[in-house]
Amino acid sequence: MGAAGRLVPTVVPSLSNVVEIAAGLSHTCARRNDGTVLCWGGNTVGQLGDGTTTQRLIPTVVPSLSNVVEIAAGLLHTCARRNDGTVLCWGSNGGGQLGDGTTMARSSPTVVPSLSNVVEIAVGAEHTCARRNDGTVLCWGRNADGQLGDRMTTNRSSPTVVPSLSNVVEIAAGGSYTCARRNDTTVLCWGANSFGQLGDGSTTMRLTPVVLPL
């Protein structure tokens, strides 16, 4: 911890009406009850979404972003879901984790094209996933460990459907792996597994969702 670190909880000044928070490697974001988002901290690749790469020591409003109902932060990128089921992401994009079809970093929120009816998002270190209202899941971004679940290890810069996965009611993303809960209460995971984080009794990487022996 640096010299300016805090050893006790410290109130973030001039920040109120917060209903959700998300934290990345070196940045933090908050969603207020009016659907606006503020971010602060490191901003080397635009992860604060304010159109700059300037570090911010206090909460800074993400411009032109409204009607947000969910936020999520990865290592160096951030995503937001709006109440119309669309998703916007910004920040680092080397693995395609912003889902805009490129690998260019974005310092302002960028709509993930051709993605609609999203009811939940989950963000890992360098990958992003979305659950649609029909129970299907799409993922994009870094895929070296199979964390996108599409049977490949190829990075995807656009949302890619996780095959043979349906009736999903909840998703969660770790650093380089992803899990989903189906409406029958079963859980499936895929991706990196060197520490047994997939829960399938092995340390073998999985390129497709594996049902856990719960």
Short mmCIF file of C-alpha atoms in Angstrom, two decimals:
data_model
loop_
_atom_site.label_atom_id
_atom_site.label_comp_id
_atom_site.label_asym_id
_atom_site.label_seq_id
_atom_site.Cartn_x
_atom_site.Cartn_y
_atom_site.Cartn_z
CA MET A 1 0.00 0.00 0.00
CA GLY A 2 1.31 3.43 -0.94
CA ALA A 3 1.89 6.33 1.43
CA ALA A 4 -1.51 7.77 0.56
CA GLY A 5 -3.35 4.54 1.38
CA ARG A 6 -6.17 4.49 3.95
CA LEU A 7 -6.14 2.09 6.90
CA VAL A 8 -9.75 2.73 7.86
CA PRO A 9 -12.94 3.17 5.80
CA THR A 10 -13.08 6.64 4.29
CA VAL A 11 -16.24 8.26 2.94
CA VAL A 12 -16.14 9.17 -0.73
CA PRO A 13 -17.03 12.89 -0.59
CA SER A 14 -19.83 14.47 -2.61
CA LEU A 15 -21.24 11.08 -3.59
CA SER A 16 -24.80 10.23 -2.66
CA ASN A 17 -27.86 8.27 -3.82
CA VAL A 18 -25.62 5.37 -4.86
CA VAL A 19 -27.39 2.06 -5.49
CA GLU A 20 -24.53 0.00 -6.97
CA ILE A 21 -20.74 0.02 -7.09
CA ALA A 22 -18.15 -1.80 -9.22
CA ALA A 23 -14.37 -1.96 -8.80
CA GLY A 24 -11.64 -2.84 -11.29
CA LEU A 25 -7.89 -3.10 -10.84
CA SER A 26 -7.30 0.60 -10.17
CA HIS A 27 -10.65 2.26 -10.79
CA THR A 28 -14.06 2.39 -9.16
CA CYS A 29 -17.51 3.28 -10.47
CA ALA A 30 -20.85 4.01 -8.83
CA ARG A 31 -24.40 4.02 -10.17
CA ARG A 32 -26.84 6.52 -8.70
CA ASN A 33 -30.56 5.99 -8.41
CA ASP A 34 -31.16 8.41 -11.28
CA GLY A 35 -29.34 6.09 -13.72
CA THR A 36 -26.16 8.16 -13.97
CA VAL A 37 -22.67 6.73 -13.40
CA LEU A 38 -19.56 8.24 -11.82
CA CYS A 39 -16.05 6.78 -11.92
CA TRP A 40 -12.69 7.61 -10.35
CA GLY A 41 -9.12 6.31 -10.03
CA GLY A 42 -6.70 5.14 -12.69
CA ASN A 43 -7.60 6.04 -16.26
CA THR A 44 -4.63 5.02 -18.39
CA VAL A 45 -6.81 3.42 -21.07
CA GLY A 46 -10.01 5.39 -20.59
CA GLN A 47 -11.64 3.07 -18.06
CA LEU A 48 -13.36 6.02 -16.35
CA GLY A 49 -15.33 6.78 -19.50
CA ASP A 50 -14.97 10.57 -19.29
CA GLY A 51 -13.38 10.95 -22.72
CA THR A 52 -9.86 11.33 -21.33
CA THR A 53 -7.02 9.25 -19.92
CA THR A 54 -6.55 11.56 -16.95
CA GLN A 55 -6.47 10.06 -13.47
CA ARG A 56 -9.38 11.26 -11.30
CA LEU A 57 -9.09 11.52 -7.52
CA ILE A 58 -12.78 12.24 -7.01
CA PRO A 59 -15.93 10.78 -8.62
CA THR A 60 -16.40 12.09 -12.14
CA VAL A 61 -19.64 11.76 -14.08
CA VAL A 62 -19.50 9.57 -17.18
CA PRO A 63 -20.90 11.99 -19.78
CA SER A 64 -23.80 11.11 -22.09
CA LEU A 65 -24.61 7.97 -20.12
CA SER A 66 -28.10 7.68 -18.66
CA ASN A 67 -30.80 5.18 -17.75
CA VAL A 68 -28.20 2.74 -16.44
CA VAL A 69 -29.53 -0.13 -14.33
CA GLU A 70 -26.34 -2.18 -13.88
CA ILE A 71 -22.59 -1.63 -13.96
CA ALA A 72 -19.62 -4.01 -13.94
CA ALA A 73 -15.86 -3.47 -13.95
CA GLY A 74 -13.05 -5.64 -15.28
CA LEU A 75 -9.32 -5.28 -14.95
CA LEU A 76 -9.14 -2.10 -17.04
CA HIS A 77 -12.58 -1.83 -18.62
CA THR A 78 -16.10 -1.00 -17.54
CA CYS A 79 -19.55 -1.88 -18.86
CA ALA A 80 -23.05 -0.61 -18.21
CA ARG A 81 -26.51 -2.02 -18.97
CA ARG A 82 -29.30 0.41 -19.74
CA ASN A 83 -32.96 -0.11 -19.00
CA ASP A 84 -33.65 -0.74 -22.70
CA GLY A 85 -31.51 -3.91 -22.64
CA THR A 86 -28.53 -2.41 -24.46
CA VAL A 87 -24.93 -2.55 -23.21
CA LEU A 88 -22.10 -0.01 -23.42
CA CYS A 89 -18.45 -0.60 -22.56
CA TRP A 90 -15.29 1.51 -22.36
CA GLY A 91 -11.60 1.28 -21.45
CA SER A 92 -9.05 -1.36 -22.42
CA ASN A 93 -9.90 -3.44 -25.48
CA GLY A 94 -6.79 -5.43 -26.39
CA GLY A 95 -8.70 -8.70 -26.25
CA GLY A 96 -11.91 -7.32 -27.72
CA GLN A 97 -13.58 -7.06 -24.30
CA LEU A 98 -15.58 -3.97 -25.29
CA GLY A 99 -17.46 -5.99 -27.90
CA ASP A 100 -17.49 -3.28 -30.56
CA GLY A 101 -15.78 -5.38 -33.22
CA THR A 102 -12.37 -3.78 -32.68
CA THR A 103 -9.41 -3.98 -30.33
CA MET A 104 -9.15 -0.21 -29.90
CA ALA A 105 -9.33 1.26 -26.41
CA ARG A 106 -12.29 3.59 -25.85
CA SER A 107 -12.33 6.49 -23.40
CA SER A 108 -16.09 7.01 -23.77
CA PRO A 109 -18.99 4.54 -23.50
CA THR A 110 -19.41 2.62 -26.75
CA VAL A 111 -22.53 0.64 -27.56
CA VAL A 112 -22.01 -3.10 -28.07
CA PRO A 113 -23.65 -3.46 -31.50
CA SER A 114 -26.22 -6.13 -32.35
CA LEU A 115 -26.81 -6.88 -28.67
CA SER A 116 -30.27 -6.42 -27.23
CA ASN A 117 -32.67 -7.77 -24.60
CA VAL A 118 -29.85 -8.04 -22.06
CA VAL A 119 -30.97 -8.49 -18.45
CA GLU A 120 -27.58 -9.08 -16.78
CA ILE A 121 -23.89 -8.50 -17.45
CA ALA A 122 -20.75 -10.04 -15.95
CA VAL A 123 -17.20 -8.86 -16.45
CA GLY A 124 -13.96 -10.79 -15.92
CA ALA A 125 -10.41 -9.55 -16.18
CA GLU A 126 -10.50 -9.13 -19.95
CA HIS A 127 -13.77 -10.69 -21.03
CA THR A 128 -17.42 -9.75 -20.81
CA CYS A 129 -20.65 -11.77 -20.86
CA ALA A 130 -24.32 -10.89 -21.15
CA ARG A 131 -27.48 -12.83 -20.31
CA ARG A 132 -30.50 -12.18 -22.47
CA ASN A 133 -34.11 -12.41 -21.36
CA ASP A 134 -34.52 -15.69 -23.23
CA GLY A 135 -31.95 -17.40 -20.99
CA THR A 136 -29.13 -17.47 -23.53
CA VAL A 137 -25.61 -16.15 -22.86
CA LEU A 138 -23.14 -14.33 -25.09
CA CYS A 139 -19.49 -13.63 -24.28
CA TRP A 140 -16.66 -11.68 -25.88
CA GLY A 141 -13.07 -10.61 -25.26
CA ARG A 142 -9.97 -12.54 -24.22
CA ASN A 143 -10.37 -16.29 -24.70
CA ALA A 144 -6.94 -17.84 -24.14
CA ASP A 145 -8.35 -20.04 -21.37
CA GLY A 146 -11.69 -20.79 -22.99
CA GLN A 147 -13.52 -18.28 -20.81
CA LEU A 148 -15.96 -17.45 -23.62
CA GLY A 149 -17.25 -21.02 -23.70
CA ASP A 150 -17.44 -21.25 -27.50
CA ARG A 151 -15.24 -24.37 -27.85
CA MET A 152 -12.30 -22.19 -29.00
CA THR A 153 -9.41 -20.23 -27.54
CA THR A 154 -9.72 -17.42 -30.09
CA ASN A 155 -10.36 -13.89 -28.85
CA ARG A 156 -13.73 -12.46 -29.87
CA SER A 157 -14.30 -8.74 -30.40
CA SER A 158 -18.05 -9.18 -30.87
CA PRO A 159 -20.64 -11.00 -28.73
CA THR A 160 -20.57 -14.74 -29.38
CA VAL A 161 -23.29 -17.12 -28.22
CA VAL A 162 -22.22 -19.78 -25.72
CA PRO A 163 -23.42 -22.93 -27.54
CA SER A 164 -25.74 -25.46 -25.91
CA LEU A 165 -26.39 -23.20 -22.93
CA SER A 166 -30.00 -22.27 -22.21
CA ASN A 167 -32.43 -21.46 -19.40
CA VAL A 168 -29.78 -19.38 -17.62
CA VAL A 169 -31.00 -17.14 -14.79
CA GLU A 170 -27.67 -15.85 -13.45
CA ILE A 171 -24.10 -15.39 -14.67
CA ALA A 172 -20.81 -14.55 -12.95
CA ALA A 173 -17.29 -13.99 -14.25
CA GLY A 174 -13.93 -14.57 -12.60
CA GLY A 175 -10.56 -13.47 -13.88
CA SER A 176 -10.41 -15.95 -16.77
CA TYR A 177 -13.46 -18.12 -16.23
CA THR A 178 -17.25 -17.86 -16.26
CA CYS A 179 -20.15 -19.59 -14.52
CA ALA A 180 -23.89 -19.77 -15.11
CA ARG A 181 -26.88 -20.89 -13.05
CA ARG A 182 -29.84 -22.43 -14.84
CA ASN A 183 -33.46 -22.27 -13.76
CA ASP A 184 -33.27 -25.90 -12.61
CA THR A 185 -30.64 -24.77 -10.00
CA THR A 186 -27.76 -26.51 -11.80
CA VAL A 187 -24.48 -24.64 -12.22
CA LEU A 188 -22.08 -24.76 -15.16
CA CYS A 189 -18.60 -23.27 -15.42
CA TRP A 190 -15.92 -22.96 -18.12
CA GLY A 191 -12.50 -21.45 -18.74
CA ALA A 192 -9.32 -21.43 -16.65
CA ASN A 193 -9.18 -24.15 -14.00
CA SER A 194 -5.61 -24.34 -12.72
CA PHE A 195 -6.81 -23.91 -9.13
CA GLY A 196 -9.94 -26.02 -9.51
CA GLN A 197 -12.10 -22.91 -9.74
CA LEU A 198 -14.56 -24.60 -12.08
CA GLY A 199 -15.51 -27.07 -9.37
CA ASP A 200 -15.60 -30.12 -11.64
CA GLY A 201 -13.10 -32.13 -9.60
CA SER A 202 -10.18 -31.41 -11.93
CA THR A 203 -7.68 -28.71 -12.82
CA THR A 204 -8.31 -29.08 -16.55
CA MET A 205 -9.22 -26.03 -18.64
CA ARG A 206 -12.71 -26.29 -20.11
CA LEU A 207 -13.65 -24.75 -23.46
CA THR A 208 -17.38 -25.40 -23.00
CA PRO A 209 -19.73 -25.23 -20.00
CA VAL A 210 -19.36 -28.18 -17.63
CA VAL A 211 -22.12 -29.08 -15.19
CA LEU A 212 -20.88 -29.11 -11.63
CA PRO A 213 -21.47 -32.24 -9.54
CA LEU A 214 -23.52 -30.43 -6.92
#
